[in-house]
Amino acid sequence: VSATTDAIPFDLVDLEPDERAVVEKAREISVDVLAKNAPRYDIEAVFPAENFDAMRAEGFTGVVVPKQYGGLGLGPQAYSLFLKSLAKGCASTAGSFHMHNSVMRFLDVLGTHEQKEHYYAEAVSGKLFGSWGAEPGTSWAGTIALNTGYDIVPEGFKVNGAKYFCSLGEGASYGLLYAVATEKRQQANLEDVQFFMANTDNPGVEIKDQWDPIGMRATVSKPVILTDCVVPQIAQIGEPGGIRRIPSEFYGLGYSSFYQGIAEAAYEWALNHAQTRTVQPSNEPIGKFDRIQRKIGAMAVSVHQGALAVEHAARRVAHEDVDRGGSLLAVMKAKAITTVTALEVTNLAIDVAGGPGVIRGNPPERLLRDARAATLMVPAFDQCMETVAKNELGYATRELH
Ligand SMILES: Cc1cc2nc3c(=O)[nH]c(=O)nc-3n(C[C@H](O)[C@H](O)[C@H](O)COP(=O)(O)OP(=O)(O)OC[C@H]3O[C@@H](n4cnc5c(N)ncnc54)[C@H](O)[C@@H]3O)c2cc1C
């Protein structure tokens, strides 16, 4: 038996030392801060300020900001492990934080040097960025026709419209707006989609206080109303149709890692419960029962499956220059697999817990509620399956957006 490097967890061995340090710190914060606060923030359905303060203190708001702009510059494999670690502690915090990090990636592709200097400095200083794409009358599932319009005005641009599900809520300092020229509203052409960065304290921005969902409650994904919201020239991010230049893999990889995190949290809770709970007249833990063992076995296999899919997808994304199509497919498969894993494992955790598993405040019921949106979060389960099928059948596939 050869000597092993005990100090490095196996899943981190391929990371550079600086990336490993960031992931290890995320694991620490996830346990010490996020997991402890999760029940309270879930019940209150408020912005998890303490969690973000703890992450800010470690420079995490710049976690995917390139190093040349003062960020931590995490690559796809490290980011995947990073986000999964946070999701294990508090899914809401990780889910809404992924929005911020996705906006950072959008800027990397579409932003000018001046915009990067400005907005990345804001992020590194601790400001959070929301992504305001979804609208009540628009679906991203098929043909996308936006209803938020902009006009060119002397000061820059004037935006009017209504967004919903704007994660981070009032915790965000900026929102990346998706809009089209006013005369092109309700038409469907991605070539018209234009991004703007709006400050949330802009008088034309109103974050409505409406949010009471079954899960992901601390994402505070509230509606945002834009009324004559004037943004300056520097707030125009990219050109109309720039959305097509954004690789969608990062987004989907993040959500795969995120749902894998929820599944792992449920599994680890159930494992500990099975090892420690006794029922009379036996003094032995319930883990000794075959019936519990079958559930633990099913959970372990499902979690393993998800982990392999995410790890593979992260590796493909890290090397997407080699085979872009392959990396998109790997992400679609990982998102589909982790959706099934998260739903299956959180359900089984309730069975291992018994009745108390459905009582509010117990981790299994929160994890089950947080996992439920997995099927609809972009890339939605149906979208993943359609993309995989089209590829198998030899038909053309399309990007996430
Ligand atoms: C907790 C949470 C946080 C979120 N945070 C954000 C955020 O920060 N920013 C943001 O922009 N969004 C956010 N969202 C919104 C999320 O991206 C959308 O809910 C998701 O994309 C699904 O869109 P939808 O709700 O409009 O449903 P729809 O797209 O309307 O889908 C409803 C159903 O109709 C079907 N459907 C609709 N149109 C078609 C079609 N043309 N062809 C076939 N089937 C169709 C769909 O497949 C689906 O089954 C969040 C959502 C949740 C739950």
Short mmCIF file of C-alpha atoms and ligand atoms in Angstrom, two decimals, residues 99 131-135 138-143 164-167 211 216 219 221 373 376-378 382, ligand 1:
data_model
loop_
_atom_site.label_atom_id
_atom_site.label_comp_id
_atom_site.label_asym_id
_atom_site.label_seq_id
_atom_site.Cartn_x
_atom_site.Cartn_y
_atom_site.Cartn_z
CA MET A 99 -27.47 33.97 -11.13
CA SER A 131 -30.41 38.21 -13.96
CA TRP A 132 -33.79 39.56 -15.05
CA GLY A 133 -34.90 37.49 -18.01
CA ALA A 134 -38.17 35.72 -17.16
CA GLU A 135 -41.50 37.45 -17.82
CA THR A 138 -42.90 34.99 -22.19
CA SER A 139 -41.68 31.39 -22.22
CA TRP A 140 -38.07 30.30 -22.73
CA ALA A 141 -39.27 26.78 -23.49
CA GLY A 142 -39.76 27.27 -27.23
CA THR A 143 -40.15 30.43 -29.26
CA TYR A 164 -40.63 38.00 -12.58
CA PHE A 165 -38.58 35.46 -10.67
CA CYS A 166 -35.74 37.94 -10.17
CA SER A 167 -33.57 35.99 -7.72
CA TRP A 211 -42.80 35.96 -2.83
CA MET A 216 -36.13 28.01 -2.83
CA THR A 219 -33.90 33.15 -3.32
CA SER A 221 -37.15 35.72 -6.67
CA ALA A 373 -38.08 23.17 -9.30
CA LEU A 376 -38.31 23.55 -14.82
CA MET A 377 -35.03 25.33 -14.12
CA VAL A 378 -33.25 26.09 -17.38
CA ASP A 382 -37.90 18.30 -21.23
C1 LIG B 1 -36.83 29.63 -7.57
C2 LIG B 1 -36.76 30.21 -8.94
C3 LIG B 1 -35.81 31.19 -9.20
C4 LIG B 1 -35.74 31.77 -10.46
N1 LIG B 1 -34.84 32.76 -10.70
C5 LIG B 1 -34.81 33.38 -11.89
C6 LIG B 1 -33.94 34.49 -12.13
O1 LIG B 1 -33.18 34.93 -11.27
N2 LIG B 1 -33.99 35.10 -13.35
C7 LIG B 1 -34.83 34.68 -14.34
O2 LIG B 1 -34.82 35.25 -15.43
N3 LIG B 1 -35.66 33.63 -14.14
C8 LIG B 1 -35.67 32.99 -12.95
N4 LIG B 1 -36.55 31.94 -12.73
C9 LIG B 1 -37.51 31.63 -13.78
C10 LIG B 1 -37.21 30.34 -14.48
O3 LIG B 1 -36.13 30.52 -15.34
C11 LIG B 1 -38.48 29.97 -15.23
O4 LIG B 1 -39.47 29.68 -14.27
C12 LIG B 1 -38.25 28.79 -16.11
O5 LIG B 1 -37.41 29.19 -17.16
C13 LIG B 1 -39.54 28.27 -16.69
O6 LIG B 1 -40.18 29.30 -17.35
P1 LIG B 1 -41.69 29.68 -17.06
O7 LIG B 1 -41.88 29.68 -15.59
O8 LIG B 1 -41.95 30.93 -17.81
O9 LIG B 1 -42.53 28.48 -17.61
P2 LIG B 1 -42.92 28.22 -19.13
O10 LIG B 1 -41.72 28.39 -19.98
O11 LIG B 1 -44.13 29.02 -19.45
O12 LIG B 1 -43.28 26.71 -19.12
C14 LIG B 1 -44.53 26.17 -18.62
C15 LIG B 1 -44.83 24.90 -19.37
O13 LIG B 1 -45.21 25.19 -20.71
C16 LIG B 1 -44.38 24.52 -21.64
N5 LIG B 1 -44.17 25.40 -22.79
C17 LIG B 1 -44.19 26.75 -22.82
N6 LIG B 1 -43.95 27.21 -24.05
C18 LIG B 1 -43.77 26.14 -24.83
C19 LIG B 1 -43.48 25.95 -26.22
N7 LIG B 1 -43.33 26.97 -27.06
N8 LIG B 1 -43.33 24.70 -26.66
C20 LIG B 1 -43.48 23.66 -25.83
N9 LIG B 1 -43.75 23.76 -24.52
C21 LIG B 1 -43.90 24.97 -24.03
C22 LIG B 1 -43.09 24.26 -20.85
O14 LIG B 1 -42.36 23.16 -21.38
C23 LIG B 1 -43.62 23.97 -19.46
O15 LIG B 1 -44.03 22.65 -19.33
C24 LIG B 1 -36.61 31.33 -11.49
C25 LIG B 1 -37.55 30.32 -11.23
C26 LIG B 1 -37.63 29.77 -9.96
C27 LIG B 1 -38.65 28.70 -9.70
#
